[in-house]
Short mmCIF file of C-alpha atoms and ligand atoms in Angstrom, two decimals:
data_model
loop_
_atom_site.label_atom_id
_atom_site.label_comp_id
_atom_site.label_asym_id
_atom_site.label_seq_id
_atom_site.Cartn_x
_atom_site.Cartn_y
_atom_site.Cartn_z
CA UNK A 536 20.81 18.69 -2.29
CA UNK A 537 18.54 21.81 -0.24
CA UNK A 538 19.49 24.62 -1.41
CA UNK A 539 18.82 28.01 -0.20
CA UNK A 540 16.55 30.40 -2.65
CA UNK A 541 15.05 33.72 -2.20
CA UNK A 542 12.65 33.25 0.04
CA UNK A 543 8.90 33.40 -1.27
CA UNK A 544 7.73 36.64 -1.05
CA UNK A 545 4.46 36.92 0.52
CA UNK A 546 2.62 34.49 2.56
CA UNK A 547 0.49 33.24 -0.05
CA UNK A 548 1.54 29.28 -1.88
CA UNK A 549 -0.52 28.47 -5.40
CA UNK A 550 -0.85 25.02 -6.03
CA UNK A 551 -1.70 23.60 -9.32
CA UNK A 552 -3.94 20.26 -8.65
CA UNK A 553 -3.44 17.68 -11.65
CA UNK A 554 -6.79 15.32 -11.61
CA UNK A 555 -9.82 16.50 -9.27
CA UNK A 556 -10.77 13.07 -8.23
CA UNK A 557 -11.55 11.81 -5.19
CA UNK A 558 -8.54 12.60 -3.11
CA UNK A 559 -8.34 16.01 -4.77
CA UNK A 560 -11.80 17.15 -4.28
CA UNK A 561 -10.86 15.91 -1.09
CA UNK A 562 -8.00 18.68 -1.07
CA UNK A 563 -9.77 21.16 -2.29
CA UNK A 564 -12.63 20.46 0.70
CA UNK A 565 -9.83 20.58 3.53
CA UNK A 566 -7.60 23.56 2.30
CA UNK A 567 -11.20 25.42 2.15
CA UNK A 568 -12.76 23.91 5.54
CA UNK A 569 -9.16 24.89 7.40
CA UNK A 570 -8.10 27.33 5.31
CA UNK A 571 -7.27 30.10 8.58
CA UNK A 572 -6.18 27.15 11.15
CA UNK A 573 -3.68 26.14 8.58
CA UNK A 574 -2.54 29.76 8.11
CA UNK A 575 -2.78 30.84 11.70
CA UNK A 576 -0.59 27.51 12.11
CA UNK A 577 1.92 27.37 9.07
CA UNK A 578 2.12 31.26 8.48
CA UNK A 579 1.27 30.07 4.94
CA UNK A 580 -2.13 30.41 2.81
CA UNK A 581 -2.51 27.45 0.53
CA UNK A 582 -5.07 28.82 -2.72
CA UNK A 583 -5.50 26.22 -5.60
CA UNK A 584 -5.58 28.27 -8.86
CA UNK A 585 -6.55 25.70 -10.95
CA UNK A 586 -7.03 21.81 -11.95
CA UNK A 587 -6.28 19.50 -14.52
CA UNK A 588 -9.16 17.59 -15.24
CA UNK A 589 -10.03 14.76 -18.29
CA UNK A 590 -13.50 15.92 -18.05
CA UNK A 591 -15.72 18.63 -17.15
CA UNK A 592 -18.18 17.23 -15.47
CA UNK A 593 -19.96 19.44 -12.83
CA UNK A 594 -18.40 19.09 -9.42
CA UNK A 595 -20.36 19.95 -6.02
CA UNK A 596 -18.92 21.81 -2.99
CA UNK A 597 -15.80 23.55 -2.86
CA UNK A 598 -14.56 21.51 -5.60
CA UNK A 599 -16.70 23.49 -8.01
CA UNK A 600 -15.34 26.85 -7.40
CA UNK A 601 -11.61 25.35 -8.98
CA UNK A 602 -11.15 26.72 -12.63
CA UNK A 603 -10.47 23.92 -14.78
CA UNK A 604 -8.26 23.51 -17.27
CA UNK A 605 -7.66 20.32 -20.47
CA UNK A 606 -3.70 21.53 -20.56
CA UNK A 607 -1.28 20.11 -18.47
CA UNK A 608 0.92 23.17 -19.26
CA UNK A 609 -1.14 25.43 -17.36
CA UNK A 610 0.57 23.88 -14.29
CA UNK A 611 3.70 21.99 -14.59
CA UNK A 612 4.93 25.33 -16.95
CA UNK A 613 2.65 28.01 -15.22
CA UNK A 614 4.46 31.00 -13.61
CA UNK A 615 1.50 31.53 -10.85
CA UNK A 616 1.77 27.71 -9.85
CA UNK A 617 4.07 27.47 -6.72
CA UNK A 618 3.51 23.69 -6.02
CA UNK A 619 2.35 20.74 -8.37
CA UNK A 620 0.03 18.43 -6.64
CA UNK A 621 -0.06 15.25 -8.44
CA UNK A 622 -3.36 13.11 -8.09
CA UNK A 623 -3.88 11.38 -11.38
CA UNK A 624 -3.06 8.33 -10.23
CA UNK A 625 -1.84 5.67 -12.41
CA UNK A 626 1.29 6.02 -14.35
CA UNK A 627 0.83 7.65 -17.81
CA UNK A 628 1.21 10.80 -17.57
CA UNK A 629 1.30 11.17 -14.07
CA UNK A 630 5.08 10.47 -14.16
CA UNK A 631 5.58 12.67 -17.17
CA UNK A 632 4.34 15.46 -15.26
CA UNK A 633 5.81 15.10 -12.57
CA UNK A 634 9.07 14.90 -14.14
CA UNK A 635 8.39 18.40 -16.06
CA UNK A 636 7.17 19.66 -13.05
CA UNK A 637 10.80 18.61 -11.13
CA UNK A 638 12.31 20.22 -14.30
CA UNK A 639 10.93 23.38 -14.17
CA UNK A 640 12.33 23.75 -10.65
CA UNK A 641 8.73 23.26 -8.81
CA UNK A 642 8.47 21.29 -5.95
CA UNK A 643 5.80 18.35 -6.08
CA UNK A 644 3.35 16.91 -4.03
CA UNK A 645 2.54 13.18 -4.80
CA UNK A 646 -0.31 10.47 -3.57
CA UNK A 647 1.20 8.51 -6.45
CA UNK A 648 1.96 4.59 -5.53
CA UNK A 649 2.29 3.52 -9.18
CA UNK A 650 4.76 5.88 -10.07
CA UNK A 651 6.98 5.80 -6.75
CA UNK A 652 7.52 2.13 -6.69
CA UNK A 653 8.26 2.00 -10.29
CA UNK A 654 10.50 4.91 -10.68
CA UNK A 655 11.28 6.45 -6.50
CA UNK A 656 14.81 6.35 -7.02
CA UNK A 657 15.03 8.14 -10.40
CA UNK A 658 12.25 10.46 -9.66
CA UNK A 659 14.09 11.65 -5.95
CA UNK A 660 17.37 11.83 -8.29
CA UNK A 661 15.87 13.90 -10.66
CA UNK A 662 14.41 16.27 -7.46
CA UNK A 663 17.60 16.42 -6.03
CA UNK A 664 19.35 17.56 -9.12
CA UNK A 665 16.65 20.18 -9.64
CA UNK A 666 16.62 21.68 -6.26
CA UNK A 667 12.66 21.04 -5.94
CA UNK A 668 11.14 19.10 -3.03
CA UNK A 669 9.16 15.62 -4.10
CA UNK A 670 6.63 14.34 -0.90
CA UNK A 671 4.52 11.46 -1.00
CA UNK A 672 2.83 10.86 2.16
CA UNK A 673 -0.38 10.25 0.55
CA UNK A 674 1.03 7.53 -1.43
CA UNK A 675 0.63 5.10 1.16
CA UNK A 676 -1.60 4.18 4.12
CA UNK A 677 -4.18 7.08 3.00
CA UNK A 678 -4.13 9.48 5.95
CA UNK A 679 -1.71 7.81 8.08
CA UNK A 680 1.47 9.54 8.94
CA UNK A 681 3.65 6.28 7.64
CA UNK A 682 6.22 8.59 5.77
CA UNK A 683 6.85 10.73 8.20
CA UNK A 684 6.86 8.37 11.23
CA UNK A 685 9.75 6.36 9.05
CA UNK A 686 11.47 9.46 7.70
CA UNK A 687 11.40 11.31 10.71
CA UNK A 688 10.16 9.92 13.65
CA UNK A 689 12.37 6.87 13.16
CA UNK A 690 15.31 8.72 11.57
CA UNK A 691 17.67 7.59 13.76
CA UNK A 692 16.45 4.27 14.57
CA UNK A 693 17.36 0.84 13.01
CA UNK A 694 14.17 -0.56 11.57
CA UNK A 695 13.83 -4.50 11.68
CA UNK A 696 10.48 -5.29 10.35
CA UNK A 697 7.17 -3.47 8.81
CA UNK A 698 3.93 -5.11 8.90
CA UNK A 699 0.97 -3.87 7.46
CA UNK A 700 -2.86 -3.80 5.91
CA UNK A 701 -2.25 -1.35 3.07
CA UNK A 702 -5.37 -1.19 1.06
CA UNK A 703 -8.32 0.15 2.55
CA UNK A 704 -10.84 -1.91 -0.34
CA UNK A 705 -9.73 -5.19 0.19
CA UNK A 706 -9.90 -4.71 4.28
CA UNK A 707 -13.73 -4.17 3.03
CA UNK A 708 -14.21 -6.21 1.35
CA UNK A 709 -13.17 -9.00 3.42
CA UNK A 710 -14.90 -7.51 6.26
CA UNK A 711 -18.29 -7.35 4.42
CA UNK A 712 -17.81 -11.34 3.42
CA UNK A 713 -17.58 -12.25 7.02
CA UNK A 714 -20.73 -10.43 7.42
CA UNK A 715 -22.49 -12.23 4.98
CA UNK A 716 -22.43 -10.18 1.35
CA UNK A 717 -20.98 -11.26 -1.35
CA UNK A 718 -17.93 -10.38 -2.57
CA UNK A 719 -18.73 -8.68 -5.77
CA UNK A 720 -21.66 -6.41 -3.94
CA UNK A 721 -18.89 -5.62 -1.00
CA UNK A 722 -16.43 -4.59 -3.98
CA UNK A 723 -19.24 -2.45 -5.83
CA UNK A 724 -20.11 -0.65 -2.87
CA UNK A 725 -15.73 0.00 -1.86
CA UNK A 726 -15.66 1.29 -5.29
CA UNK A 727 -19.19 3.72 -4.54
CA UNK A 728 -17.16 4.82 -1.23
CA UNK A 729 -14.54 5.85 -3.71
CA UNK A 730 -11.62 3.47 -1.62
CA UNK A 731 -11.43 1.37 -4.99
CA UNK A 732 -8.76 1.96 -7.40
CA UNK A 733 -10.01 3.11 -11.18
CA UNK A 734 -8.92 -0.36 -11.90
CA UNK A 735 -10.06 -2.19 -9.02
CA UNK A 736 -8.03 -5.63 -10.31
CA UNK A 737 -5.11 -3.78 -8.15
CA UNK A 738 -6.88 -3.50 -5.04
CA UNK A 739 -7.86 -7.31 -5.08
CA UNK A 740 -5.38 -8.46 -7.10
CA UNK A 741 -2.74 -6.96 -4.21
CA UNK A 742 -0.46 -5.24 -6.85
CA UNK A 743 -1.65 -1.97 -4.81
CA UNK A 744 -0.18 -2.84 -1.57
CA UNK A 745 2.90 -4.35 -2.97
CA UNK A 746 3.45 -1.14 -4.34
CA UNK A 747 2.75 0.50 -1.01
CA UNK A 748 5.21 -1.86 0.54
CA UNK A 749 7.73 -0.92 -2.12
CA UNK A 750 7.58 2.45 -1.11
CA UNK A 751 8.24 1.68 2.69
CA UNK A 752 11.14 -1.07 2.21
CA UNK A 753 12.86 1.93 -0.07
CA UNK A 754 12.50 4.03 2.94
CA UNK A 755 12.73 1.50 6.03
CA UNK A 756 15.78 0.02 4.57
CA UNK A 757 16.91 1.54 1.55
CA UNK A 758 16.12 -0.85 -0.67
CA UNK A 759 14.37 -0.17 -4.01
CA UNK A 760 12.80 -3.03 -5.48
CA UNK A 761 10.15 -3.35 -8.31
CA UNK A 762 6.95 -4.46 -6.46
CA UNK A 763 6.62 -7.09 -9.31
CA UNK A 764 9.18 -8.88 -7.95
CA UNK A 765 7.43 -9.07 -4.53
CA UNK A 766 5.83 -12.32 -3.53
CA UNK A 767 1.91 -11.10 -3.69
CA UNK A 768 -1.49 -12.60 -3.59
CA UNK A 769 -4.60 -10.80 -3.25
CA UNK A 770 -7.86 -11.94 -2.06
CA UNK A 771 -9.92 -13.30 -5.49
CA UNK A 772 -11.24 -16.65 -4.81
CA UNK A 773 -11.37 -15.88 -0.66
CA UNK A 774 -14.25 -17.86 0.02
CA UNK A 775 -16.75 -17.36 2.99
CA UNK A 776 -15.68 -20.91 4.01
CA UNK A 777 -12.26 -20.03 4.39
CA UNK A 778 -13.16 -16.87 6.65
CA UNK A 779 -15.44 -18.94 8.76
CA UNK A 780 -12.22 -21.81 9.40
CA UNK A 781 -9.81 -18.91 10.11
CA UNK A 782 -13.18 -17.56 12.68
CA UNK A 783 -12.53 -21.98 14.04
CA UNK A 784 -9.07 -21.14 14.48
CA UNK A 785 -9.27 -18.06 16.66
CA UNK A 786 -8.16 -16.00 13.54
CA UNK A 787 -9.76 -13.34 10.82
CA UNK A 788 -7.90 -12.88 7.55
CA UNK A 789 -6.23 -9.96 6.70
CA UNK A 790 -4.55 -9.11 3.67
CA UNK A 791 -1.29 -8.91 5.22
CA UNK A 792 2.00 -6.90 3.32
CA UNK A 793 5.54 -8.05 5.20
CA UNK A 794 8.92 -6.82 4.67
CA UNK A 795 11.33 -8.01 7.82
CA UNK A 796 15.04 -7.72 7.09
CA UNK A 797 16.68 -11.34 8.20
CA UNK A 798 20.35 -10.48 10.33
CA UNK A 799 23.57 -12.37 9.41
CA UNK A 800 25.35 -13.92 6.89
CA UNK A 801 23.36 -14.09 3.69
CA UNK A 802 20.75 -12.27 5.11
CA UNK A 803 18.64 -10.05 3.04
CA UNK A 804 14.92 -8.53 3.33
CA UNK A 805 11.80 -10.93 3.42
CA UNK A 806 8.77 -9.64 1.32
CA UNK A 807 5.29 -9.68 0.34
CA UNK A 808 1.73 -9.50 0.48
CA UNK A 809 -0.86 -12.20 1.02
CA UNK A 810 -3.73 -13.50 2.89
CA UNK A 811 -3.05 -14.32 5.93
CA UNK A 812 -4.96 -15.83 8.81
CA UNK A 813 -4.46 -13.22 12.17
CA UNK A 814 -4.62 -14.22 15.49
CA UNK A 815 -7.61 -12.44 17.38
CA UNK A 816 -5.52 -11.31 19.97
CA UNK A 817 -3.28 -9.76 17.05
CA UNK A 818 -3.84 -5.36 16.81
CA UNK A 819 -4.11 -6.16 13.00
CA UNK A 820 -7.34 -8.81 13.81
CA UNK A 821 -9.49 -6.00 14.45
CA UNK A 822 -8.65 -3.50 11.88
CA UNK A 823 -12.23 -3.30 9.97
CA UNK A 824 -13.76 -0.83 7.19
CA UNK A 825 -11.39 0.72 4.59
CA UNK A 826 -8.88 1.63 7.41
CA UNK A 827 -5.23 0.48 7.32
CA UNK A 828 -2.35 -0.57 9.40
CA UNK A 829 1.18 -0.51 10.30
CA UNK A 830 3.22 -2.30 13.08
CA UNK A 831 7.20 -1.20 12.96
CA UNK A 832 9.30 -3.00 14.97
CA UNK A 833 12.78 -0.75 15.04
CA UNK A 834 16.04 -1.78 16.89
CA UNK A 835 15.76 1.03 19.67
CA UNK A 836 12.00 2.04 20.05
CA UNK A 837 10.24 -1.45 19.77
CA UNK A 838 7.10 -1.92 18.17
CA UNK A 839 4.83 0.91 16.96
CA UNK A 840 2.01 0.62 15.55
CA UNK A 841 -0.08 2.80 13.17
CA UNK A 842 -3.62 2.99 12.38
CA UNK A 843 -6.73 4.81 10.86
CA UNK A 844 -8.69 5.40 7.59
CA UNK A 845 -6.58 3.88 4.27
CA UNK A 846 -8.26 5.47 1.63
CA UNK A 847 -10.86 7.82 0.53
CA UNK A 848 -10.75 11.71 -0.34
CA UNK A 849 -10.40 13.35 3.23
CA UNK A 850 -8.20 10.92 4.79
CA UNK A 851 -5.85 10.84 1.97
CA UNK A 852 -6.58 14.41 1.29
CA UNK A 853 -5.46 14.73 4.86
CA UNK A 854 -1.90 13.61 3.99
CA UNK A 855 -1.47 15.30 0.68
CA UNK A 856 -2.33 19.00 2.36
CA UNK A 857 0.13 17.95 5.08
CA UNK A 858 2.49 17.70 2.79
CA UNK A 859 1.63 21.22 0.83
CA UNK A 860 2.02 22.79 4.00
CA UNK A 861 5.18 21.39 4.23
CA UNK A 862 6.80 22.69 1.08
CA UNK A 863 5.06 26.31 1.71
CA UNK A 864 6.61 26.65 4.78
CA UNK A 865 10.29 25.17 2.69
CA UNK A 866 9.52 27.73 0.02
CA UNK A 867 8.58 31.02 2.95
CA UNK A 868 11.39 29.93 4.79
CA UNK A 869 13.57 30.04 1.17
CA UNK A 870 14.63 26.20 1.30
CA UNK A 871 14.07 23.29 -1.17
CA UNK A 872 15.15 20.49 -2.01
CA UNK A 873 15.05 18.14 0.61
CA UNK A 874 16.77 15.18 -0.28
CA UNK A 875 14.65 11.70 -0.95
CA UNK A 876 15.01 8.36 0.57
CA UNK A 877 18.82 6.68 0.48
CA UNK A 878 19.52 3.96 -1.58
CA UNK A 879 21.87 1.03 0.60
CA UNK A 880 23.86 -0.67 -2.03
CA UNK A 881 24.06 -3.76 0.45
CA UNK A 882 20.55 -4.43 1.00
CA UNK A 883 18.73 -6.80 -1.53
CA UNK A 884 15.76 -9.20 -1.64
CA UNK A 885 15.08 -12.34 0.47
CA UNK A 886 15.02 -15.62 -1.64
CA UNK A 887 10.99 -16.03 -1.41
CA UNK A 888 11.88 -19.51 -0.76
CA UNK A 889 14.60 -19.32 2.26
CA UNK A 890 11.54 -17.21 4.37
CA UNK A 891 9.57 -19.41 6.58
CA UNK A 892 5.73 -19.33 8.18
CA UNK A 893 2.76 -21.56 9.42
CA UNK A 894 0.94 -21.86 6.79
CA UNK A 895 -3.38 -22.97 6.33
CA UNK A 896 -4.39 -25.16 3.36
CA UNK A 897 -7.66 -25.61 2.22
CA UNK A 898 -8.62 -28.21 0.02
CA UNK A 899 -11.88 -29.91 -1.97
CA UNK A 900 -10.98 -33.98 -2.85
CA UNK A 901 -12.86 -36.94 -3.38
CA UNK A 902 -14.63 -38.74 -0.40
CA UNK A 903 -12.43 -42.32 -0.78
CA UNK A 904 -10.43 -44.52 1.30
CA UNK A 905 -6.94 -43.37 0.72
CA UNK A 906 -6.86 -39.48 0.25
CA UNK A 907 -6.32 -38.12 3.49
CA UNK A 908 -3.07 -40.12 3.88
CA UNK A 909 -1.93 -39.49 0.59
CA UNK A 910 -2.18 -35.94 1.51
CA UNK A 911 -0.16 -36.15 4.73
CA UNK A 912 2.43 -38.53 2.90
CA UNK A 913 3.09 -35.47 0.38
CA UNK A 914 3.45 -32.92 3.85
CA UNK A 915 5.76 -35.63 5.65
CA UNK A 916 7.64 -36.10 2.66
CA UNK A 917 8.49 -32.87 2.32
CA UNK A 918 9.45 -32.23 6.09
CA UNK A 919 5.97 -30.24 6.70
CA UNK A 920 4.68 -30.80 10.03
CA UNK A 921 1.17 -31.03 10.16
CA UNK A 922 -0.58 -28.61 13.56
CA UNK A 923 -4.19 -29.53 12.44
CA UNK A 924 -6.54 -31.11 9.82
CA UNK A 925 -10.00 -31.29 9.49
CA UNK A 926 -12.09 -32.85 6.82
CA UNK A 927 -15.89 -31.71 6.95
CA UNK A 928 -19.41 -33.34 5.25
CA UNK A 929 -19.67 -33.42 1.96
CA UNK A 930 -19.40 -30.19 0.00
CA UNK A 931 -19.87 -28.65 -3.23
CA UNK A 932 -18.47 -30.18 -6.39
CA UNK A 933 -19.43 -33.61 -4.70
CA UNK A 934 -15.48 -33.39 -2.98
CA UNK A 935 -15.07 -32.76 0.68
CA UNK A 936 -13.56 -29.67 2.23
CA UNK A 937 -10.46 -30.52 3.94
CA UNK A 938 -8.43 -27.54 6.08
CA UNK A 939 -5.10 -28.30 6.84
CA UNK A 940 -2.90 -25.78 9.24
CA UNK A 941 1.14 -26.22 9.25
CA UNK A 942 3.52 -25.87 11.87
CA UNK A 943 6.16 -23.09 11.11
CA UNK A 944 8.02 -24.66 7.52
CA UNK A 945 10.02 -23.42 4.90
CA UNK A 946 8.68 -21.65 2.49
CA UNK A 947 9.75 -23.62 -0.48
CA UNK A 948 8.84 -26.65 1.15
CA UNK A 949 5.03 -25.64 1.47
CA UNK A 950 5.62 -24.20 -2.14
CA UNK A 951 6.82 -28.28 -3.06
CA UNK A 952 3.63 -29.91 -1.08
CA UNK A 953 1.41 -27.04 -3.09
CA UNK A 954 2.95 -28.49 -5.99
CA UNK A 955 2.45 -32.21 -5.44
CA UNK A 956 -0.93 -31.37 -3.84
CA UNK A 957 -1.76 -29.74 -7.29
CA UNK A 958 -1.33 -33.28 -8.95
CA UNK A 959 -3.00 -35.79 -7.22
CA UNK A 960 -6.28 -37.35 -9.18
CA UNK A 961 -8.28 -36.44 -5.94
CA UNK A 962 -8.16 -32.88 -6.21
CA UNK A 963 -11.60 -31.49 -7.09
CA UNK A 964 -10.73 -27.49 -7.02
CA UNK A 965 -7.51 -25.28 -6.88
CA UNK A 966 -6.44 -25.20 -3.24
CA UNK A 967 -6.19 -21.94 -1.09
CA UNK A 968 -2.94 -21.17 0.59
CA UNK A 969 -2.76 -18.68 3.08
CA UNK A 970 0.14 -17.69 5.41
CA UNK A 971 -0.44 -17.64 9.44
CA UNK A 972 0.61 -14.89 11.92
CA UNK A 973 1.78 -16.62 14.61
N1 HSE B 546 -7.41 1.76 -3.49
C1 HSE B 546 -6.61 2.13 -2.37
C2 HSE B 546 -7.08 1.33 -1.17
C3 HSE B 546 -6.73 3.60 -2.12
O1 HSE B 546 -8.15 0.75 -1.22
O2 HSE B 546 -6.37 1.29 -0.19
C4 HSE B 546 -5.64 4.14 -1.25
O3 HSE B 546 -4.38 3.99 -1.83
#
């Protein structure tokens, strides 16, 4: 609940930065580069007065002016820290201190995707019942004004779907393979650009972005779900071949996160995050480098659509000092505790299966009389309507490539051709599934 306190006396908000990483040297650099626009703007100076740091490696710039400390007390429990700024990352102890931080009544700022899809609800309870703000804007989309937009901007609107590229490394990456590197020198050089997670496997693994589209369903429609239990496939084993038949089929691939609530009886919200193969004339085709993405479709405004750099320390940096601005001007003007994102009892998860999409299939068989139509039997079988197939020359492994593209079909009918697809003697290499915007 906000409550009213005395109002900060002075003009002048400390923040306490835990982890000088990226996105906080990234912090540091904008509250020092802007440091009299954002006063002249927010009638509040912003002044780090120190940073919890793992090591003490020397740090160039403005970053290098920040005492240091090893003690996590010297913020979350420090009388001259106004504000915790979280930017650990990861969830051990990130969430720890945030929770002492909530406890000892100060209001936190948070670029923390782990921690907020895993524990939102409880941690927006536990700022609630403390009377201390909690924002998160740079927990998703990097610099992109995503919270807001659905907090605010769309506060009174009913939202139907969000649609999104949420992680700036795998956009990259996959960018970089279509222009010829190779995968693991396009994911060496994300992680030297400092877009890369500390353990990259969640970047191209997708857990990332499902947790950045767990954040977004619990705001867009209430509902909290684990992002484990989100449908999600990341780009490992993307091959250039695949890349170039999405470039055949007037498409790029994208690494696509959907939620879309489904109306009516039994309905419920569709989710996840996979490849997917984007039409051209789609705004998502041509979102390239590290930057991200995200179309909203809501009942009363239509579609919007969101875009700019995903990652990295000045465009996420970007978001997290919007946010401290925010809760100096709550603590000048004497008001905290804004409350977090609503839970709706009613909503829940989409069946993965009862969702439905065109679908691409690529496969590597045996060159013999036979396979092709035992490969369409399995699709008709299953009531899988074939759009396109095309078998090329010869290929690696000694099998031939062979892409198939699907009309729109159930989702756990492509899941039942995968499976009988996965069996047949022909096979010569696990097949590639990707979904198709259409
Ligand atoms: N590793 C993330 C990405 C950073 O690549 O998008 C921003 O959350």
């Amino acid at each position: 609940m906000a409550r009213r306190t005395a109002k900060k006396s002075g003009k002048s908000v400390r923040v306490g930065l835990l982890g000088l990483g990226t996105v906080g040297r990234g912090v540091v650099e904008i509250l020092t580069r802007h440091r009299a626009l954002i006063a002249e703007r927010s009638g509040v100076e912003l002044t780090v007065v120190r940073a919890l740091v793992r090591s003490s490696r020397q740090r160039r710039g403005a970053a290098g002016r920040v005492p240091l400390t090893r003690r996590a007390a010297d913020i979350v429990a420090a009388a001259d820290v106004d504000v915790v700024c979280e930017l650990l990352g990861g969830l051990d102890p990130s969430r720890r201190l945030i929770e002492q931080a909530l406890r000892a009544h100060k209001p936190v700022v948070t670029a923390n995707k782990a921690v907020l899809a895993r524990f939102g609800p409880q941690l927006f309870e536990l700022a609630r019942r403390q009377g201390a703000d909690l924002y998160f804007e740079g927990a998703v989309a990097g610099g992109l004004p995503i919270i807001r937009t659905l907090r605010e901007g769309l506060a009174g609107d009913r939202i139907k779907s969000v649609m999104g590229i949420l992680n700036g490394t795998t956009n990259f990456i996959l960018g970089r393979i279509e222009g010829g590197h190779s995968y693991e020198a396009a994911l060496a050089e994300a992680q030297a650009l400092g877009f890369a997670e500390a353990d990259p496997r969640l970047d191209v693994g997708g857990g990332d972005a499902a947790d950045k589209l767990a954040i977004l369903m619990h705001l867009a429609f209430g509902l909290h779900v684990p992002s484990r239990r989100i449908s999600t496939a990341g780009v490992v084993g993307l091959s250039p071949e695949i890349l170039r038949d999405a470039a055949a089929l007037g498409c790029r691939v994208k690494l696509v996160a959907l939620a879309r609530r489904h109306e009516g009886t039994g309905g419920g919200i569709e989710a996840h995050v996979q490849p997917t193969l984007v039409p051209l004339s789609h705004p998502l085709a041509t979102v390239g480098g590290a930057d991200n993405a995200v179309a909203v479709e809501s009942e009363a405004l239509g579609l919007t659509l969101y875009q700019g750099a995903g990652a990295g320390g000045l465009p996420t940096g970007t978001a997290v000092v919007a946010d401290l601005i925010d809760v100096a001007r709550n603590l000048a003007a004497g008001l905290v505790g804004r409350p977090g994102p609503r839970l709706d009892r009613a909503a829940r998860l989409l069946d993965g299966g009862r969702s439905a999409g065109a679908y691409y299939l690529r496969l590597l068989v045996s060159d013999r009389p036979g396979v092709l139509a035992s490969i369409t039997r399995i699709f008709a079988a299953q009531g899988v309507s074939v759009a396109t197939i095309r078998q090329e020359r010869g290929g690696a492994r000694g099998g031939v490539p062979v892409a198939i593209t699907t009309h729109p079909a159930s989702t756990a009918a492509v899941a039942r051709v995968m499976a009988r697809i996965g069996k047949i003697a022909a096979l010569r290499a696990a097949p590639n599934l990707l979904r198709m915007l259409t």
